[in-house]
XYZ file of N, CA and C in Angstrom:
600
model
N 83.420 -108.856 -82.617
C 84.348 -109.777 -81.959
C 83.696 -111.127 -81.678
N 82.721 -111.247 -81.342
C 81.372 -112.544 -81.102
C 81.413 -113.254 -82.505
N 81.525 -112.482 -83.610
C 81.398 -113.205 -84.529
C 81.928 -113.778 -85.675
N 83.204 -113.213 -85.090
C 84.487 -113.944 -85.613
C 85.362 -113.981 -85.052
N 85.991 -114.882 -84.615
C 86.900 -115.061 -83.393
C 88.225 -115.544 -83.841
N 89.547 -115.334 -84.428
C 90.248 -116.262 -84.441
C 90.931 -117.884 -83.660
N 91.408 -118.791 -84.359
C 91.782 -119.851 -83.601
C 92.817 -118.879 -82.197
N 93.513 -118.649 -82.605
C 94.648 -117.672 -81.897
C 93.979 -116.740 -80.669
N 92.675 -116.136 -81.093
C 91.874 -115.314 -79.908
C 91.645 -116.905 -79.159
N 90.621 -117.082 -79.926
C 90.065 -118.382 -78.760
C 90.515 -119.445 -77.928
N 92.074 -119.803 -78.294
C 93.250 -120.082 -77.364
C 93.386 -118.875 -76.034
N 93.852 -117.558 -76.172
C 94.156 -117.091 -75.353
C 92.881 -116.622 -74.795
N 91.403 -116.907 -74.992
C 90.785 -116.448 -74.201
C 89.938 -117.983 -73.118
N 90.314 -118.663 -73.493
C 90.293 -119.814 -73.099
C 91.422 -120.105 -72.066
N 92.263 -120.142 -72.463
C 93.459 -119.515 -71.217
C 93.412 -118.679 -70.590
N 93.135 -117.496 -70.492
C 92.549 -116.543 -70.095
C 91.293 -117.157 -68.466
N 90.354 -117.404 -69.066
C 88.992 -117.724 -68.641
C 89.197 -118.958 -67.522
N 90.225 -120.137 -67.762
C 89.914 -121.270 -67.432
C 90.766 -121.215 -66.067
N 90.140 -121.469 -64.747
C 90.149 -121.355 -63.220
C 91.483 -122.426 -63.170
N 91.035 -123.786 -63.401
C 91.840 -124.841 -62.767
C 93.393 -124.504 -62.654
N 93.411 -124.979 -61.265
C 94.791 -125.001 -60.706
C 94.561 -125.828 -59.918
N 94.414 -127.247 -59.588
C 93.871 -127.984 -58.314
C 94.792 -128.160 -57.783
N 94.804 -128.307 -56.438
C 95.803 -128.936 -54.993
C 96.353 -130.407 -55.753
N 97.137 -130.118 -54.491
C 98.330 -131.368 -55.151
C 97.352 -132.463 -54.470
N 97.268 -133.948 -55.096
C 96.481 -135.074 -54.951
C 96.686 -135.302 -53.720
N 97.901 -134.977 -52.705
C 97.897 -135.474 -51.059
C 97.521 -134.616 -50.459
N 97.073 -133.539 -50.925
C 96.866 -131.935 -49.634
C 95.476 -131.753 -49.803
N 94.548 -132.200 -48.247
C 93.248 -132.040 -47.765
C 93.758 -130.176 -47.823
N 92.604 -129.498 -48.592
C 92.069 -128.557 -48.408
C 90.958 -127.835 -48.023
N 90.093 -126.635 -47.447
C 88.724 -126.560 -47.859
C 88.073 -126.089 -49.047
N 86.978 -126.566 -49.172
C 86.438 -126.217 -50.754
C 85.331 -125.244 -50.519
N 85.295 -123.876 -51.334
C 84.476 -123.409 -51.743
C 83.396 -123.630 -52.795
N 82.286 -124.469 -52.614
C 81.466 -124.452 -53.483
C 80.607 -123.132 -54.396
N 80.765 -123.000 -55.355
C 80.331 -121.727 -56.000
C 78.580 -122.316 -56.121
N 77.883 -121.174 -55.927
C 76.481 -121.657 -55.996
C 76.048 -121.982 -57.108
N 74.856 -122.851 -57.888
C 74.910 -123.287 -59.026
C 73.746 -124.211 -58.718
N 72.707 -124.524 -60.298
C 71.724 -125.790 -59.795
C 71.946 -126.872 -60.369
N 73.483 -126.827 -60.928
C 74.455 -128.459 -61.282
C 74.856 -128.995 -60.637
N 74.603 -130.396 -60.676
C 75.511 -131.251 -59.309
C 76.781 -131.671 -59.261
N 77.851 -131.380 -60.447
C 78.677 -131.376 -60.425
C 79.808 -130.882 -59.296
N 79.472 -129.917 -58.972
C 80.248 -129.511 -57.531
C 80.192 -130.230 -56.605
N 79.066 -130.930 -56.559
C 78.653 -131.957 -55.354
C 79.555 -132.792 -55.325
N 79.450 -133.456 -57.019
C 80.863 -135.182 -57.080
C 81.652 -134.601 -56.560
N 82.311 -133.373 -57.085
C 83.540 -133.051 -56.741
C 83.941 -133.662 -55.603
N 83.089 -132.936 -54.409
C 83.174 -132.803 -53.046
C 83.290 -133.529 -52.710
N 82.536 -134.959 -52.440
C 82.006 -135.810 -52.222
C 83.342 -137.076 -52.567
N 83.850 -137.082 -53.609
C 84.729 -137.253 -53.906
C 85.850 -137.297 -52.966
N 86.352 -136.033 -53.381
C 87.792 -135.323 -51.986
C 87.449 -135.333 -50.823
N 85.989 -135.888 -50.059
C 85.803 -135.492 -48.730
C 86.498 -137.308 -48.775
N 85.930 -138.255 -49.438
C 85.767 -139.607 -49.077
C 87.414 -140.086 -49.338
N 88.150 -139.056 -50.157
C 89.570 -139.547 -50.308
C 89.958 -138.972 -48.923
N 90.052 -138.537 -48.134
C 90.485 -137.849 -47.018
C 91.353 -135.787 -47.244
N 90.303 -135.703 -48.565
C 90.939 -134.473 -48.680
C 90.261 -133.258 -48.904
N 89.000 -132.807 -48.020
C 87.783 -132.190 -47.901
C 87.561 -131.714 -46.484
N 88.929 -131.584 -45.555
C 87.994 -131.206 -43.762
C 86.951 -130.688 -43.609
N 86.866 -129.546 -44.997
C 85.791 -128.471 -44.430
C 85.137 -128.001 -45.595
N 83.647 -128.403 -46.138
C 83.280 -128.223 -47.576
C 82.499 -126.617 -47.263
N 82.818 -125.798 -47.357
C 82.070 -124.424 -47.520
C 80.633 -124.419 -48.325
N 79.190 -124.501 -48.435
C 78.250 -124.354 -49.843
C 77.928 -123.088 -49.594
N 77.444 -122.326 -50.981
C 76.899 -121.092 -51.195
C 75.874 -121.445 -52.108
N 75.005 -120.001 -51.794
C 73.772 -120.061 -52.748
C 72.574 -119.344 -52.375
N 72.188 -118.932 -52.525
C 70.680 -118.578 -52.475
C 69.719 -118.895 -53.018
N 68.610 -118.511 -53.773
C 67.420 -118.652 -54.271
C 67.839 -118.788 -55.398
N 67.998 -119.888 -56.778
C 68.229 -120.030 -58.060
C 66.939 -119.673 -58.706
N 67.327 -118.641 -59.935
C 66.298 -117.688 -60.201
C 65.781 -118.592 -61.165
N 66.394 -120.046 -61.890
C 66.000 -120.764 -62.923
C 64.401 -121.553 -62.253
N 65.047 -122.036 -61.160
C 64.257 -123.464 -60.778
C 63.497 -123.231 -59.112
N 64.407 -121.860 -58.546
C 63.867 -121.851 -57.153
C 64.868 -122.389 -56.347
N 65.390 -123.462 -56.382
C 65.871 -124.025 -55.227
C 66.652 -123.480 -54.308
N 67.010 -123.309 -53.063
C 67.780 -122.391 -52.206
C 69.482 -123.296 -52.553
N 69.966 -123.127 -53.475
C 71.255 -123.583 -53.721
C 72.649 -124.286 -52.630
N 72.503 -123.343 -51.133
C 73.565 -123.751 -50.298
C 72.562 -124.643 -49.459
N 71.165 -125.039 -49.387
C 70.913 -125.796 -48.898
C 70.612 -126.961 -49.356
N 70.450 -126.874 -50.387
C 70.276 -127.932 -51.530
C 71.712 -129.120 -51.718
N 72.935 -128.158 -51.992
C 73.974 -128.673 -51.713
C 74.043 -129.242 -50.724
N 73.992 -128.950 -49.259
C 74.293 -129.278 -48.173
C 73.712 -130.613 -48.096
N 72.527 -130.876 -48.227
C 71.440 -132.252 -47.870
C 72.359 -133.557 -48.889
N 72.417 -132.930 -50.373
C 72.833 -133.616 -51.040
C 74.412 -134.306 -50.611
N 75.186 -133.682 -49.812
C 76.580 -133.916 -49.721
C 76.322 -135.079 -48.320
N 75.028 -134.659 -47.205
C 74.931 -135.796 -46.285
C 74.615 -136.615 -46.745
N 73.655 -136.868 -47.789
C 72.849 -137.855 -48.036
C 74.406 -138.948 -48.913
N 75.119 -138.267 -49.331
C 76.058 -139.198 -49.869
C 77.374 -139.270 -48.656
N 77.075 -138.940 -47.384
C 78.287 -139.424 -46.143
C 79.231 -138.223 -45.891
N 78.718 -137.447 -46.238
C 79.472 -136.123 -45.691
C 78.795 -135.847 -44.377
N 79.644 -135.749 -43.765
C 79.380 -135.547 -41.911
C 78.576 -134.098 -41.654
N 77.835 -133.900 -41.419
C 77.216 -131.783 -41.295
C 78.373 -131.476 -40.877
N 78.843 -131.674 -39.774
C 79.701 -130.809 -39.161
C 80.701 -130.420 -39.820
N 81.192 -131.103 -41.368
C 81.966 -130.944 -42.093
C 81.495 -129.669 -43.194
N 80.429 -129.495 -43.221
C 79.755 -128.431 -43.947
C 79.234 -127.491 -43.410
N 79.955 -125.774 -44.375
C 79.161 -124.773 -43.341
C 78.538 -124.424 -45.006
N 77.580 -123.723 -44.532
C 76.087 -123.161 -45.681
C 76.244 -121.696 -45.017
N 76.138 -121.072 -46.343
C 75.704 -120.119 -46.702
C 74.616 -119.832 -47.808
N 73.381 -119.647 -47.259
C 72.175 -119.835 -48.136
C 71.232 -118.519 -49.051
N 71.934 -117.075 -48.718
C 71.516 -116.275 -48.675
C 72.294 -115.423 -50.072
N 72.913 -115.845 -50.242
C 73.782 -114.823 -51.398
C 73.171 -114.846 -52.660
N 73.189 -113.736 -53.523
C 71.900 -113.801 -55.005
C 73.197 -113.532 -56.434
N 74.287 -113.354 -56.035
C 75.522 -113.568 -57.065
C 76.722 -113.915 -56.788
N 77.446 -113.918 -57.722
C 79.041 -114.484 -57.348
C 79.744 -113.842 -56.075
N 79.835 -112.649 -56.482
C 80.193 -111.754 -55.267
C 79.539 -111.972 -53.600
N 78.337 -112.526 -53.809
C 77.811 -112.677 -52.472
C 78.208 -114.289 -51.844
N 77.999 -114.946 -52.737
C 78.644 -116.454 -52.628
C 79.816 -115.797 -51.689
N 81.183 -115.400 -51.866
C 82.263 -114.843 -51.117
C 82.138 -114.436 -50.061
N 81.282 -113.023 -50.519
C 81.287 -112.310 -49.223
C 80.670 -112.655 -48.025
N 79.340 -113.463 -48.262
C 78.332 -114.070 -47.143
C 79.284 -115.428 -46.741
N 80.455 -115.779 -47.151
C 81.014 -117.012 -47.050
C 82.364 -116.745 -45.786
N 82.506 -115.478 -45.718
C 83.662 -114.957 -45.551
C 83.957 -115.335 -43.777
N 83.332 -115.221 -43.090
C 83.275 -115.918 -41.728
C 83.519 -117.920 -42.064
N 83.305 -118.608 -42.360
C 83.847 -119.946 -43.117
C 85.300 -120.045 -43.820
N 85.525 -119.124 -44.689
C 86.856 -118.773 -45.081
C 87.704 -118.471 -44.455
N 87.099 -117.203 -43.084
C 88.291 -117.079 -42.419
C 88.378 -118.388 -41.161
N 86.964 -119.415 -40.655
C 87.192 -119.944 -40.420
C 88.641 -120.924 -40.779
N 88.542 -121.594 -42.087
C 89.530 -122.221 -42.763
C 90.910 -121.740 -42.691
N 90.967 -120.521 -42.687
C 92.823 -119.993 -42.821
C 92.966 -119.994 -41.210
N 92.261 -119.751 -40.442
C 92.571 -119.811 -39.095
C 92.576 -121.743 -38.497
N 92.314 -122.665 -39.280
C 92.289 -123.912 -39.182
C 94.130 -124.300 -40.076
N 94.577 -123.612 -40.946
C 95.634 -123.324 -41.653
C 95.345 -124.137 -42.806
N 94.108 -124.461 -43.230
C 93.754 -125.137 -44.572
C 93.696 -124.217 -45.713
N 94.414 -124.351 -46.623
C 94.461 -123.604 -48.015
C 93.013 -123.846 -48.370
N 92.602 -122.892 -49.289
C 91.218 -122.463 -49.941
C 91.110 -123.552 -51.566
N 90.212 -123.954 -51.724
C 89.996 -124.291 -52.906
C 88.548 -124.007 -54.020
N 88.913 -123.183 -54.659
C 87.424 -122.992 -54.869
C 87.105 -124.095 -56.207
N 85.638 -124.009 -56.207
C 85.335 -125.008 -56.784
C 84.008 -124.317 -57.739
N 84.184 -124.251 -59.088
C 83.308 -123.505 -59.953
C 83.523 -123.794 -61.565
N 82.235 -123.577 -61.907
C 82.492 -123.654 -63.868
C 83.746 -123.162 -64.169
N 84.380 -123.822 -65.118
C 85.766 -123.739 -65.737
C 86.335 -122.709 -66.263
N 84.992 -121.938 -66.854
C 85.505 -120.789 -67.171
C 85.194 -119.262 -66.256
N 84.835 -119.625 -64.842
C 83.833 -118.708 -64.295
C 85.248 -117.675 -63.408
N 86.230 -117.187 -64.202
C 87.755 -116.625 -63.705
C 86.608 -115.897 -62.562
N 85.889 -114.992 -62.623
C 85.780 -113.732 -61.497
C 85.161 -114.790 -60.073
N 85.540 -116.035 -60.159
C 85.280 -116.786 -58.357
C 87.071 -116.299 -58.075
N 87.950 -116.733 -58.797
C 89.348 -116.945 -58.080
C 89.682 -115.287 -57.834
N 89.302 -114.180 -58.743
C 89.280 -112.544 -58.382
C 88.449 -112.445 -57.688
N 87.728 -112.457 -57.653
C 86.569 -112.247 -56.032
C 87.186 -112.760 -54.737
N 87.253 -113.929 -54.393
C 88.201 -114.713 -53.749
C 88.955 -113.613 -53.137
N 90.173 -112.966 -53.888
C 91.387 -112.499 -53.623
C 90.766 -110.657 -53.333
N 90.083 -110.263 -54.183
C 89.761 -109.476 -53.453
C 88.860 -109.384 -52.214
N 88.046 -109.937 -51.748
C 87.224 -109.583 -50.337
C 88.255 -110.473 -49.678
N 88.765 -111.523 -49.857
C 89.657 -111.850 -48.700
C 91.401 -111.636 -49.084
N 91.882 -110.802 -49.169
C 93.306 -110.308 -49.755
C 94.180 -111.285 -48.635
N 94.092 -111.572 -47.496
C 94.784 -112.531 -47.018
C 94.771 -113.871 -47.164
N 94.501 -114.225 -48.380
C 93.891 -115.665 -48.655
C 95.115 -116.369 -49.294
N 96.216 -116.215 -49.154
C 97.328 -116.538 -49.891
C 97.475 -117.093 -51.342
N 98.074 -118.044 -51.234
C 97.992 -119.435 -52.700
C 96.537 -120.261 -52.308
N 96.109 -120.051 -53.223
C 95.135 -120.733 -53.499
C 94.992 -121.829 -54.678
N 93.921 -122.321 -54.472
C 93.354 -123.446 -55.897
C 92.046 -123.434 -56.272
N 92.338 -124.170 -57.412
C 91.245 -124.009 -58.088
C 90.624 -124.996 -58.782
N 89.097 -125.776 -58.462
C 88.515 -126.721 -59.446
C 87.739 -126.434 -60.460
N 87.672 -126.381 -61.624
C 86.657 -126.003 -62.602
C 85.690 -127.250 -63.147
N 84.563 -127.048 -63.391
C 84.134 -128.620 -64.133
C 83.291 -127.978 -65.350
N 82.517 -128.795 -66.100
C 81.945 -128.182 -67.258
C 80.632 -128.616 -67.193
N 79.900 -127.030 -67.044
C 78.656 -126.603 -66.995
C 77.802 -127.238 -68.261
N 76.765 -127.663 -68.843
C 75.963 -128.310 -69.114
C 74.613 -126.891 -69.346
N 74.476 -126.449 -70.580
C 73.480 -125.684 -70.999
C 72.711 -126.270 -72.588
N 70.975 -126.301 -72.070
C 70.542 -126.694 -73.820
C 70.774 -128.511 -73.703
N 71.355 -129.101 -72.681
C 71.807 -130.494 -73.109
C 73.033 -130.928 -73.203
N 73.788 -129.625 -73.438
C 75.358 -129.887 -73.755
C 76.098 -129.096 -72.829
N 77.404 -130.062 -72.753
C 78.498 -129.801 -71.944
C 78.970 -128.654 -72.157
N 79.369 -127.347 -72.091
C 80.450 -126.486 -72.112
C 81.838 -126.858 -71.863
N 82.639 -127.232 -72.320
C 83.506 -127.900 -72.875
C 84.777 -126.940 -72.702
N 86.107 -126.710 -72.614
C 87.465 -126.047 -73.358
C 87.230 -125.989 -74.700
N 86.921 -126.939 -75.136
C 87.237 -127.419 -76.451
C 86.027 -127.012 -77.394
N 84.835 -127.214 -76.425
C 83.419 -127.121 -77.347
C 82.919 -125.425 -76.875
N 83.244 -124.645 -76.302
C 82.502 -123.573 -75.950
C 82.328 -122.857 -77.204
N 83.036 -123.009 -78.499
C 83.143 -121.639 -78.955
C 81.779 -122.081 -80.568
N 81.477 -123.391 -80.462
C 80.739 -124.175 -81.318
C 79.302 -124.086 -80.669
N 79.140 -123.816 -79.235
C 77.818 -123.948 -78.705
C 77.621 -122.195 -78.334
N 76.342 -122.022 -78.645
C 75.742 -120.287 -78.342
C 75.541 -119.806 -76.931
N 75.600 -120.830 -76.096
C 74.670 -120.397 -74.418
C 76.612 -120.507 -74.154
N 77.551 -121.544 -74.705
C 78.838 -121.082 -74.119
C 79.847 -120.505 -74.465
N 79.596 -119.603 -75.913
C 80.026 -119.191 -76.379
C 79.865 -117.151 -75.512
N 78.687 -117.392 -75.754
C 77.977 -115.975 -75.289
C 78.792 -115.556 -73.767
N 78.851 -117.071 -73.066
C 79.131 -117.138 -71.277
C 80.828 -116.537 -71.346
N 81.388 -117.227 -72.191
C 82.830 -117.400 -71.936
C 83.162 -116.154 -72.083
N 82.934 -115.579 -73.664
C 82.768 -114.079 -74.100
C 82.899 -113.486 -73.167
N 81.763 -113.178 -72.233
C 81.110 -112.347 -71.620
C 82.163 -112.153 -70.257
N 82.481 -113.512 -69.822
C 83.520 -113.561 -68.615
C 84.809 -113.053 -68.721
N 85.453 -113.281 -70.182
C 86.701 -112.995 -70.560
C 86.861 -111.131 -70.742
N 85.693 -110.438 -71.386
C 85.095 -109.049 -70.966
C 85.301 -107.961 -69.410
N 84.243 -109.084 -69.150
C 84.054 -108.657 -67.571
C 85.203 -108.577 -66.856
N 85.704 -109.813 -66.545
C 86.786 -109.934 -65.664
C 87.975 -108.655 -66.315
N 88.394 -108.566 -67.544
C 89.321 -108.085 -67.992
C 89.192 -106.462 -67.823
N 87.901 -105.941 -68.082
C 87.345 -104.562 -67.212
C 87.489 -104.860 -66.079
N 87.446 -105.165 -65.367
C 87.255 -104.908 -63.865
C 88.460 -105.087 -63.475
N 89.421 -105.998 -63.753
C 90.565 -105.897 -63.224
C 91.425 -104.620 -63.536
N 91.169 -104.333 -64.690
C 91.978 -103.065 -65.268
C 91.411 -101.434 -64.536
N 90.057 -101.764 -63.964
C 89.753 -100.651 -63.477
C 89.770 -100.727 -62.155
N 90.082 -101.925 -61.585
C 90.761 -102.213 -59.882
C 89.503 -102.071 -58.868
N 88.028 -103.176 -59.786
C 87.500 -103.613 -58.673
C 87.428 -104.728 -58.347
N 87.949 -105.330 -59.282
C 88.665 -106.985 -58.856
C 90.718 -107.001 -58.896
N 90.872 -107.872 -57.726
C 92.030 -108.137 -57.624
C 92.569 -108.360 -58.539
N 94.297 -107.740 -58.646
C 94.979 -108.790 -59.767
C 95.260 -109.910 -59.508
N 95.458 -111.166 -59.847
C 96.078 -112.200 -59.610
C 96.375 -113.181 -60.962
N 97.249 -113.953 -60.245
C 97.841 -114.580 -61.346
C 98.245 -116.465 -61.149
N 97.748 -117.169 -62.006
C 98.232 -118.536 -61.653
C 99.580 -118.619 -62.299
N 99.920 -119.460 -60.713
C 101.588 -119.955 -60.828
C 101.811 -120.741 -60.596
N 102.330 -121.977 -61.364
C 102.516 -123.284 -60.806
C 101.321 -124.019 -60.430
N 101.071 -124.457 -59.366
C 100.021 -125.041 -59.174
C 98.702 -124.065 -58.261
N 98.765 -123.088 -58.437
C 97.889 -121.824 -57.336
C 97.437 -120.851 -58.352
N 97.040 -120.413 -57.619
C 96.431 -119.136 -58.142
C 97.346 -118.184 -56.671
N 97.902 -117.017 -56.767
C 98.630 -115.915 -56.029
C 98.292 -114.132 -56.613
């Protein structure tokens, strides 16, 4: 299946795979930062905090097994140093995978729904098991959203368009479109489904 893919597979697994559903351009949400040693999540943030649509930036992360860096603290410095207020950021520094990103996050999250701010998570484009994770450890998390951006492996972008031409995103996407699709079918990740502009 890796090694021959039709145009037709690689549409629907690309659809399949790809998170984005973002908030509507006037609705301040909070953002879940997915842990990561790209700074892309950062613009994001940084971004929507300075448009007035960021109350509450969530970071995750732990120890990045590439480079070391403690990921939710790394984020955090980086988001003051560009005018993000602390008090606007809660860290979670301790989590060693996707699943822990969530779960160690989950006191912040429920902070946020008890503030009545919709969730936004914020992660590689094709990384579907943040928005199923999400929904399963917090099942009261309603409509949600979703930012994806494109991860950068080898030099190159991971792309929609370019994943299936490059090997480090070819292998990734594969692998996610797999995973997620076991696990949902065997009900240790939530079902969910994007509608309109959410993920539900």
């Amino acid at each position: 299946m890796t090694d021959d893919i039709s145009s037709e597979q690689i549409a629907a697994i690309t659809a399949f795979v790809d998170i984005q559903a973002p908030p509507p351009d006037d609705q301040p949400t909070a953002l879940l930062l997915f842990g990561t040693n790209q700074a892309a999540p950062i613009e994001i943030a940084v971004d929507r905090y300075h448009a007035g649509l960021a109350p509450l930036i969530m970071v995750t992360g732990g120890v990045n097994r590439h480079n070391g860096i403690i990921e939710g603290r790394t984020f955090q410095r980086l988001l003051v140093e560009r005018g993000v207020p602390e008090d606007t950021i809660r860290c979670e520094d301790q989590s060693a995978n996707t699943w822990q990103n969530v779960e160690f996050a989950l006191p912040f999250l429920h902070e946020a729904l008890r503030s009545n701010l919709t969730i936004t998570a914020v992660s590689k484009w094709y990384h579907r098991r943040t928005v199923h994770m999400l929904k399963t450890l917090l099942p009261d998390i309603g409509a949600f959203h979703a930012i994806g951006w494109d991860p950068v492996y080898a030099g190159k972008p991971v792309t929609r368009s370019d994943w299936p031409a490059i090997p480090d995103g070819r292998r990734r996407v594969i692998r996610e479109w797999e995973e997620v699709s076991r696990r949902v079918a065997d009900g240790s990740l939530a079902s969910l489904q994007r509608a309109g502009d959410a993920w539900r």
